[in-house]
Coordinates of C-alpha atoms and ligand atoms in Angstrom, one line a residue:
M1 CA -13.2 -36.7 55.6
S2 CA -10.5 -37.4 58.2
S3 CA -8.8 -34.6 60.1
R4 CA -5.6 -35.6 58.3
Q5 CA -7.3 -35.1 54.9
W6 CA -8.6 -31.7 56.1
V7 CA -5.1 -30.6 57.1
M8 CA -3.7 -31.7 53.7
L9 CA -6.5 -29.9 51.8
T10 CA -6.1 -26.7 53.8
L11 CA -2.3 -26.9 53.2
A12 CA -2.9 -27.3 49.4
F13 CA -5.2 -24.3 49.4
V14 CA -2.8 -22.1 51.3
L15 CA 0.1 -23.2 49.1
S16 CA -1.8 -22.5 45.9
T17 CA -3.0 -19.1 47.1
I18 CA 0.6 -18.2 47.9
L19 CA 1.7 -19.4 44.4
V20 CA -1.0 -17.4 42.6
T21 CA -0.2 -14.3 44.5
A22 CA 3.5 -14.7 43.8
T23 CA 2.8 -15.2 40.0
E24 CA 0.5 -12.2 39.9
S25 CA 2.8 -9.9 41.7
S26 CA 5.7 -10.8 39.4
L27 CA 3.5 -10.2 36.4
F28 CA 2.6 -6.8 37.6
A29 CA 5.8 -5.8 39.3
A30 CA 6.9 -2.4 38.3
D31 CA 10.3 -3.6 37.2
A32 CA 8.9 -6.4 35.0
K33 CA 10.0 -5.9 31.4
P34 CA 7.3 -6.0 28.7
V35 CA 8.0 -8.6 26.0
F36 CA 8.0 -7.4 22.3
R37 CA 6.5 -10.0 20.0
A38 CA 6.0 -10.4 16.3
G39 CA 4.0 -12.8 14.1
A40 CA 3.5 -13.1 10.3
A41 CA 1.4 -15.1 7.9
T42 CA 0.3 -15.1 4.2
S43 CA -3.2 -15.6 3.0
N44 CA -3.9 -16.7 -0.6
I45 CA -6.2 -14.2 -2.4
T46 CA -5.9 -15.6 -5.9
P47 CA -9.2 -14.9 -7.8
P48 CA -11.1 -17.4 -10.0
L49 CA -10.3 -17.3 -13.7
G50 CA -12.6 -15.2 -15.7
E51 CA -12.6 -12.2 -13.3
A52 CA -11.6 -8.9 -14.9
I53 CA -7.9 -7.8 -14.9
V54 CA -8.1 -4.0 -14.7
G55 CA -4.4 -2.7 -14.9
G56 CA -4.7 -1.5 -18.4
W57 CA -7.1 1.0 -20.1
R58 CA -9.6 -1.8 -20.9
P59 CA -10.4 -4.8 -18.7
I60 CA -9.5 -8.3 -19.9
P61 CA -10.6 -11.6 -18.4
A62 CA -8.1 -13.6 -16.3
R63 CA -7.1 -16.7 -18.3
N64 CA -4.1 -18.0 -16.4
I65 CA -2.5 -17.7 -12.9
H66 CA 1.2 -17.1 -13.4
D67 CA 1.8 -16.8 -9.7
E68 CA -0.6 -16.8 -6.7
L69 CA -1.7 -13.5 -5.1
H70 CA -1.3 -13.0 -1.4
A71 CA -2.3 -10.8 1.5
R72 CA 1.0 -10.7 3.5
C73 CA 0.4 -10.0 7.2
L74 CA 2.7 -8.8 10.0
V75 CA 1.6 -8.2 13.6
L76 CA 3.7 -6.4 16.2
D77 CA 2.9 -6.4 19.9
D78 CA 4.8 -4.3 22.5
G79 CA 3.1 -6.1 25.4
Q80 CA 0.4 -3.4 25.6
T81 CA -0.5 -2.5 22.1
K82 CA -0.9 -4.6 18.9
I83 CA -0.5 -3.2 15.4
A84 CA -0.9 -5.0 12.0
F85 CA 0.2 -4.5 8.4
V86 CA -1.5 -6.4 5.6
I87 CA -0.1 -5.8 2.0
C88 CA -2.3 -7.3 -0.7
D89 CA -1.5 -8.2 -4.3
N90 CA -4.1 -6.0 -6.0
V91 CA -4.3 -2.8 -8.1
G92 CA -6.4 -0.9 -5.5
I93 CA -8.9 -2.3 -2.9
P94 CA -11.7 0.1 -1.9
V95 CA -12.4 1.2 1.6
E96 CA -15.6 -0.9 2.0
V97 CA -13.7 -4.1 1.5
F98 CA -11.0 -3.1 3.9
D99 CA -13.5 -1.9 6.4
L100 CA -15.3 -5.3 6.3
A101 CA -12.0 -7.1 6.9
K102 CA -11.2 -4.7 9.8
E103 CA -14.6 -5.4 11.4
Q104 CA -13.8 -9.1 11.2
V105 CA -10.4 -8.6 12.7
E106 CA -11.8 -6.6 15.6
A107 CA -14.6 -9.1 16.2
S108 CA -12.2 -12.1 16.3
T109 CA -9.1 -10.6 17.9
G110 CA -10.1 -7.3 19.6
V111 CA -7.5 -5.4 17.6
P112 CA -9.3 -2.2 16.5
G113 CA -9.4 -1.2 12.8
S114 CA -7.4 2.0 13.6
H115 CA -4.4 -0.2 14.4
V116 CA -4.5 -2.2 11.2
L117 CA -3.0 -0.9 8.0
M118 CA -4.3 -2.7 4.9
A119 CA -3.0 -1.7 1.5
S120 CA -2.7 -2.8 -2.1
T121 CA 0.6 -3.2 -3.8
H122 CA -0.8 -1.8 -7.1
T123 CA 0.2 -4.8 -9.2
H124 CA -1.5 -4.2 -12.6
S125 CA -2.0 -7.9 -13.2
A126 CA -4.7 -8.7 -10.5
T127 CA -8.4 -8.8 -11.0
T128 CA -10.7 -6.0 -9.8
A129 CA -11.8 -5.7 -6.2
R130 CA -13.8 -2.6 -6.6
G131 CA -17.3 -1.5 -7.7
P132 CA -18.0 0.8 -10.6
S133 CA -16.9 4.1 -8.9
K134 CA -13.9 5.2 -6.8
V135 CA -16.0 7.6 -4.6
V136 CA -19.2 5.8 -4.2
R137 CA -19.2 3.3 -1.3
E138 CA -20.8 0.1 -2.4
T139 CA -23.1 -1.6 0.1
E140 CA -23.5 -4.9 -1.8
L141 CA -20.1 -6.6 -2.1
T142 CA -19.2 -9.0 -5.0
D143 CA -18.2 -12.6 -4.2
Y144 CA -14.5 -11.8 -4.8
Q145 CA -14.7 -8.8 -2.5
K146 CA -16.2 -10.8 0.3
F147 CA -13.7 -13.6 -0.2
L148 CA -10.8 -11.0 -0.1
A149 CA -12.1 -9.4 3.1
H150 CA -12.3 -12.8 4.7
R151 CA -8.9 -13.9 3.5
I152 CA -7.4 -10.7 4.8
S153 CA -8.9 -11.0 8.3
D154 CA -7.9 -14.7 8.4
G155 CA -4.3 -13.6 7.6
V156 CA -4.3 -11.2 10.6
R157 CA -5.7 -13.8 12.9
R158 CA -3.1 -16.3 11.7
A159 CA -0.3 -13.8 12.2
I160 CA -1.5 -13.1 15.8
A161 CA -1.6 -16.9 16.4
Q162 CA 2.2 -16.9 15.3
L163 CA 3.2 -14.1 17.8
E164 CA 6.4 -15.0 19.5
P165 CA 9.1 -13.0 21.4
A166 CA 11.1 -11.1 18.8
R167 CA 13.6 -8.4 18.0
I168 CA 13.1 -5.6 15.6
G169 CA 15.2 -3.3 13.5
W170 CA 14.8 -1.0 10.5
G171 CA 16.9 0.8 7.9
K172 CA 17.0 2.4 4.5
I173 CA 19.1 2.5 1.4
D174 CA 18.8 4.3 -1.9
E175 CA 18.2 2.5 -5.3
P176 CA 17.7 5.4 -7.8
S177 CA 18.2 3.3 -11.0
E178 CA 14.7 1.9 -11.2
V179 CA 12.5 4.9 -10.5
F180 CA 11.6 7.6 -13.1
N181 CA 9.1 10.4 -13.0
R182 CA 6.7 9.7 -15.7
R183 CA 5.2 13.3 -16.1
W184 CA 7.3 15.4 -18.5
H185 CA 7.3 18.8 -19.9
V186 CA 7.5 18.4 -23.7
N187 CA 8.0 20.8 -26.6
N188 CA 5.3 19.4 -28.8
A189 CA 1.7 20.6 -28.3
S190 CA 0.2 17.5 -30.1
L191 CA 1.4 15.4 -27.1
L192 CA -0.4 17.7 -24.7
A193 CA -4.0 17.4 -25.8
N194 CA -6.4 16.0 -23.1
P195 CA -9.8 14.3 -23.6
F196 CA -11.5 17.4 -22.1
G197 CA -10.7 19.4 -25.3
G198 CA -7.9 21.3 -23.6
I199 CA -4.1 21.4 -23.6
D200 CA -2.0 20.3 -20.6
Q201 CA 1.4 21.6 -19.6
V202 CA 2.8 18.1 -19.0
R203 CA 2.4 14.7 -20.6
M204 CA 2.2 11.3 -18.7
N205 CA 4.3 8.5 -20.3
P206 CA 5.7 10.6 -23.2
P207 CA 7.3 8.7 -26.2
R208 CA 10.7 7.2 -25.0
G209 CA 13.8 8.9 -26.2
S210 CA 11.8 11.5 -28.2
D211 CA 13.4 14.9 -29.1
A212 CA 10.3 16.6 -27.7
L213 CA 11.2 15.7 -24.1
D214 CA 12.3 18.6 -22.1
R215 CA 12.3 17.7 -18.3
P216 CA 10.4 15.7 -15.8
A217 CA 7.7 17.5 -13.9
G218 CA 8.5 16.2 -10.5
P219 CA 11.1 14.2 -8.4
T220 CA 11.4 10.5 -7.6
D221 CA 12.1 9.0 -4.2
P222 CA 14.9 6.5 -4.5
E223 CA 14.8 5.2 -1.0
V224 CA 14.0 1.7 -0.1
S225 CA 12.9 1.6 3.6
F226 CA 12.4 -1.6 5.5
L227 CA 11.7 -3.0 9.0
S228 CA 12.7 -6.6 10.0
V229 CA 11.7 -8.9 12.8
Q230 CA 13.5 -12.0 13.9
S231 CA 13.1 -14.5 16.8
L232 CA 15.3 -14.1 19.9
E233 CA 17.5 -16.9 18.3
G234 CA 17.9 -14.8 15.1
R235 CA 15.4 -16.7 12.9
P236 CA 13.9 -14.3 10.4
I237 CA 10.1 -13.8 11.0
A238 CA 9.3 -11.1 8.5
L239 CA 10.7 -8.2 6.5
L240 CA 8.4 -5.3 5.3
A241 CA 10.0 -3.1 2.7
N242 CA 8.7 0.0 0.9
Y243 CA 9.8 1.4 -2.5
S244 CA 8.2 4.2 -4.5
L245 CA 7.7 2.4 -7.8
H246 CA 4.2 2.2 -9.5
Y247 CA 4.8 -1.5 -10.7
V248 CA 7.0 -3.1 -13.3
G249 CA 4.7 -5.2 -15.6
G250 CA 5.7 -7.3 -18.6
V251 CA 3.2 -10.1 -18.0
R252 CA 1.6 -12.2 -20.7
S253 CA -1.9 -11.0 -21.6
G254 CA -4.6 -12.6 -19.4
D255 CA -2.1 -13.7 -16.7
V256 CA -2.7 -13.0 -13.0
S257 CA 0.5 -12.1 -11.3
A258 CA 1.8 -10.3 -8.2
D259 CA 4.4 -8.4 -10.3
Y260 CA 7.7 -7.6 -8.8
F261 CA 6.2 -7.4 -5.3
G262 CA 5.8 -11.2 -5.4
Y263 CA 9.3 -11.8 -6.6
F264 CA 10.7 -9.5 -3.9
A265 CA 9.1 -11.6 -1.2
K266 CA 10.7 -14.8 -2.6
F267 CA 14.1 -13.2 -3.2
I268 CA 14.5 -11.5 0.1
A269 CA 13.5 -14.8 1.9
K270 CA 16.3 -16.6 0.0
K271 CA 18.9 -13.8 0.7
L272 CA 18.1 -14.0 4.5
G273 CA 18.4 -17.8 4.4
A274 CA 14.8 -18.0 5.4
D275 CA 13.2 -19.8 2.3
E276 CA 13.0 -23.3 3.8
Q277 CA 11.9 -22.5 7.4
E278 CA 9.5 -24.7 9.4
T279 CA 7.8 -21.4 10.5
P280 CA 7.4 -19.6 7.2
F281 CA 9.2 -16.3 6.8
V282 CA 7.0 -13.6 5.3
G283 CA 8.7 -11.1 2.9
I284 CA 6.6 -8.1 2.1
L285 CA 7.1 -5.2 -0.4
S286 CA 4.7 -2.3 0.1
N287 CA 4.2 0.6 -2.4
G288 CA 5.6 3.9 -1.3
T289 CA 4.5 7.1 -3.1
S290 CA 4.6 6.3 -6.8
G291 CA 1.6 8.0 -8.4
D292 CA 3.9 9.8 -10.8
V293 CA 6.8 7.3 -10.9
N294 CA 7.3 4.2 -13.0
N295 CA 10.0 2.0 -14.3
I296 CA 10.5 3.5 -17.7
N297 CA 13.6 5.6 -18.5
F298 CA 12.0 8.0 -20.8
S299 CA 15.1 9.9 -21.7
Q300 CA 16.6 6.9 -23.4
P301 CA 15.3 4.8 -26.2
R302 CA 14.4 1.2 -25.4
S303 CA 17.7 -0.6 -25.0
K304 CA 16.7 -4.2 -24.7
K305 CA 13.7 -6.4 -25.5
Y306 CA 12.7 -8.2 -22.3
K307 CA 10.9 -11.6 -22.2
S308 CA 7.7 -11.8 -20.1
Y309 CA 8.5 -11.6 -16.4
E310 CA 12.2 -10.9 -17.0
K311 CA 12.2 -7.2 -16.2
M312 CA 10.2 -7.6 -13.0
Q313 CA 12.6 -10.2 -11.7
E314 CA 15.5 -8.0 -12.5
V315 CA 14.0 -5.1 -10.5
A316 CA 13.0 -7.3 -7.6
E317 CA 16.4 -8.8 -7.5
K318 CA 18.0 -5.4 -7.4
V319 CA 15.7 -4.1 -4.7
A320 CA 16.1 -7.3 -2.6
S321 CA 19.9 -7.1 -2.9
R322 CA 19.9 -3.5 -1.7
V323 CA 17.7 -4.3 1.2
H324 CA 19.8 -7.3 2.1
E325 CA 23.0 -5.2 2.0
A326 CA 21.5 -2.6 4.3
H327 CA 20.0 -5.3 6.6
Q328 CA 23.4 -6.5 7.6
K329 CA 24.1 -3.1 9.3
I330 CA 20.9 -2.5 11.2
E331 CA 20.6 -2.6 15.0
F332 CA 18.0 -4.9 16.5
H333 CA 16.1 -3.8 19.6
D334 CA 14.6 -6.2 22.1
W335 CA 11.7 -3.9 22.8
V336 CA 10.3 -0.8 21.2
P337 CA 6.9 1.0 21.8
V338 CA 4.3 0.7 19.1
A339 CA 1.3 3.0 18.6
A340 CA -1.3 3.9 16.0
A341 CA -3.7 6.8 15.3
E342 CA -6.3 7.2 12.7
K343 CA -8.6 10.0 11.4
R344 CA -11.2 9.9 8.6
L345 CA -10.6 13.2 6.8
P346 CA -13.6 14.8 4.9
L347 CA -12.6 15.9 1.4
K348 CA -14.9 17.4 -1.3
V349 CA -15.5 15.3 -4.4
R350 CA -14.7 17.1 -7.6
K351 CA -17.8 17.5 -9.9
P352 CA -17.7 18.1 -13.7
T353 CA -18.4 21.6 -14.9
A354 CA -21.2 22.5 -17.3
E355 CA -18.6 22.9 -20.0
M356 CA -17.2 19.4 -19.4
I357 CA -20.7 17.8 -19.6
E358 CA -21.4 19.7 -22.8
H359 CA -18.1 18.8 -24.3
F360 CA -18.5 15.1 -23.7
A361 CA -22.2 15.2 -24.9
T362 CA -20.9 16.6 -28.2
V363 CA -18.0 14.1 -28.5
M364 CA -20.2 11.2 -27.8
E365 CA -22.8 12.3 -30.2
K366 CA -20.2 12.3 -32.9
E367 CA -18.9 8.9 -31.9
R368 CA -22.5 7.5 -32.0
K369 CA -22.8 8.7 -35.7
N370 CA -19.3 7.5 -36.6
P371 CA -18.2 4.8 -34.1
P372 CA -14.4 4.4 -33.6
K373 CA -12.8 1.0 -34.0
R374 CA -12.0 0.8 -30.3
Q375 CA -13.2 2.8 -27.2
S376 CA -11.6 6.3 -27.4
R377 CA -10.0 8.1 -24.4
E378 CA -12.9 10.6 -24.7
A379 CA -15.4 7.8 -24.2
I380 CA -13.6 6.4 -21.2
Y381 CA -13.6 9.8 -19.5
A382 CA -17.2 10.5 -20.6
D383 CA -18.2 7.4 -18.7
R384 CA -16.1 8.3 -15.6
I385 CA -17.5 11.8 -15.5
E386 CA -21.0 10.5 -15.7
K387 CA -20.4 8.4 -12.7
V388 CA -19.3 11.3 -10.5
I389 CA -22.2 13.5 -11.3
N390 CA -24.4 11.7 -8.8
A391 CA -21.5 10.7 -6.4
P392 CA -21.7 12.1 -2.8
D393 CA -20.3 15.7 -2.4
E394 CA -17.8 14.5 0.2
V395 CA -15.8 11.4 1.1
H396 CA -14.2 10.6 4.4
V397 CA -10.8 9.2 3.6
P398 CA -9.0 7.1 6.2
L399 CA -5.6 8.4 7.2
Q400 CA -3.3 6.5 9.6
A401 CA 0.0 7.1 11.4
F402 CA 2.0 4.4 13.1
R403 CA 5.0 4.5 15.4
I404 CA 7.4 1.7 15.9
G405 CA 10.1 3.0 18.2
D406 CA 11.8 5.8 16.2
L407 CA 10.2 4.7 12.9
G408 CA 7.1 6.4 11.6
I409 CA 4.8 5.0 8.9
A410 CA 2.0 7.1 7.2
A411 CA -0.9 5.5 5.3
I412 CA -2.6 7.3 2.5
P413 CA -5.5 5.7 0.5
F414 CA -4.5 7.3 -2.9
E415 CA -1.9 6.9 -5.6
T416 CA 0.3 9.5 -4.0
F417 CA 3.0 11.6 -5.8
A418 CA 6.6 11.1 -4.9
E419 CA 7.0 14.7 -3.8
T420 CA 4.4 14.2 -1.1
G421 CA 6.2 11.1 0.2
L422 CA 9.4 13.1 0.3
E423 CA 7.7 15.9 2.2
I424 CA 6.3 13.5 4.8
K425 CA 9.8 11.8 5.2
D426 CA 11.2 15.2 5.8
R427 CA 8.6 16.7 8.2
A428 CA 7.5 13.6 10.2
P429 CA 8.9 13.6 13.7
F430 CA 10.7 10.3 13.9
G431 CA 14.3 9.3 13.0
Q432 CA 13.0 7.4 9.9
N433 CA 9.7 7.7 8.2
F434 CA 7.9 6.4 5.1
T435 CA 4.4 6.3 3.6
I436 CA 2.4 3.3 2.3
E437 CA 0.0 4.4 -0.5
L438 CA -3.3 2.9 -1.5
A439 CA -3.7 2.0 2.1
N440 CA -7.2 1.5 3.7
G441 CA -8.9 2.5 0.5
S442 CA -8.3 3.4 -3.2
Y443 CA -9.6 6.8 -4.2
G444 CA -7.5 7.4 -7.4
Y445 CA -4.5 9.8 -8.0
L446 CA -3.5 12.5 -5.5
P447 CA -1.6 15.2 -7.4
T448 CA -0.3 18.1 -5.4
P449 CA -1.9 21.5 -5.9
G450 CA 1.1 22.5 -8.0
Q451 CA 0.8 19.4 -10.2
H452 CA -2.9 20.1 -10.7
R453 CA -1.9 23.4 -12.2
L454 CA 0.3 21.6 -14.8
G455 CA -2.5 19.2 -15.8
G456 CA -1.8 15.8 -17.3
Y457 CA -3.4 12.4 -16.9
E458 CA -3.2 12.0 -13.1
T459 CA -5.0 15.4 -12.6
W460 CA -7.9 14.7 -14.9
L461 CA -11.3 14.4 -13.3
G462 CA -11.9 10.6 -13.6
S463 CA -8.2 9.9 -12.6
N464 CA -8.4 12.2 -9.6
Y465 CA -11.7 12.6 -7.7
V466 CA -11.1 14.9 -4.8
E467 CA -10.5 18.6 -4.3
K468 CA -7.2 20.0 -5.6
E469 CA -6.0 21.1 -2.1
A470 CA -6.4 17.5 -0.8
T471 CA -2.7 16.8 -0.6
T472 CA -2.1 19.8 1.7
K473 CA -4.9 18.8 4.0
I474 CA -3.7 15.1 4.1
V475 CA -0.1 15.9 4.9
A476 CA -1.2 18.4 7.7
T477 CA -3.5 15.7 9.2
L478 CA -0.8 13.0 9.1
L479 CA 1.7 15.3 10.8
D480 CA -0.9 16.0 13.6
L481 CA -1.5 12.3 14.0
F482 CA 2.3 11.6 14.2
Q483 CA 2.5 14.3 16.9
T484 CA -0.1 12.6 19.1
L485 CA 1.9 9.4 18.8
Q486 CA 5.0 11.2 19.9
L487 CA 3.2 12.7 23.0
D488 CA 1.4 9.5 23.9
N489 CA 4.3 7.2 23.9
G490 CA 7.4 9.4 24.0
T491 CA 9.4 7.4 26.4
E492 CA 12.0 6.1 23.9
K493 CA 13.3 8.6 21.4
Ligands
ZN501 ZN1 -1.4 2.2 -11.9

């Protein structure tokens, strides 16, 4: 090597060292602004035909796919922390499936499970993704459960691959006309008999327009909450909404469908002018707290006969229109902090009393001698009760709290009552708060202690599986989790 070559090489080295140093120092300079990023993706989770649809009392095999089912994924990154939301078209996915998906996400991306919220929409026209019991954790997963976990984790990975600098905003608007509390005080004792041989004080889904109807047993939450992310040029990336409505229904028998949650995703894309984008926009509707709220106006007789899929489109259109209206007024932020916290809360599993076991033994003995034409309500609960006898005495239910700027999101793995959602909205520390139910697991209904005293379908052992004080413990834990997020990251309030 000539001395001239040496000089050139040394010069090149010195220059590159200066360049690297300059880049590093600008990366870590105290005044450098962190960049907020967002990415979204959908992952198809449609099951094979023949799997069991479990939305009704008795399972039926899937014979047709009316519309594809999806896991809709959104990832937010404040430059330091990533959080993810995955909303799946399913009636209720158990903790073991979500935990497997979270392990896969963590292994492939480094994002911990505590920072990923995975929930079911509660469409009643999807096939089952759970084992025989809601409180026994299965160790052997079915083919569909494994497929589902894998498709969910793929969705998160793909959303991360789509991360780009983004702006974020959120808002809320009321739509009271599509939510009705389905638990009623009625003046007719024959409507109040339960399969345990007792009499309840309230009736779930009473006869529509009946004279026996007195008053609903609880409130509804009319609020549609949403958060929206767009690119720095204003191209919509994703919108995640939340409404406290069980589902709508009105599908053809044997059809697989995402219900109104799927239509909402389509309609909001169109309203935002984002339905034909090169980078696909992802519309997402999560379920709020709708364990006791559905779409039936019980106080009125049925006014109109709807065709299949008509009503769910009507409701989706209304909710999407309201969100679009409110969306025009929200403020977008270039950067907000994001944070997440999780706790697995131990809850006692309810066990049948000796009287219950004896009652069902007598009923089933009668049915064996004189078999009814179709499975009775008593037989369904006899079966459910048998399954909890040997269930573990305790379950550890995942609870999560998220912070996105001044927006708080709680995650509860039960079909949660509207009054619980309202309480969290009221007591959580951020400017706007909402809850996503059936998140990170699916442990059945979660009536409040007061609703347990009234009885009714959702409170029956076999609809509900955990101690009657569970709601109180869950709300207290979530408020504690929110508090830690406020302290940890309380720079922007
Ligand atoms: Zn349901």
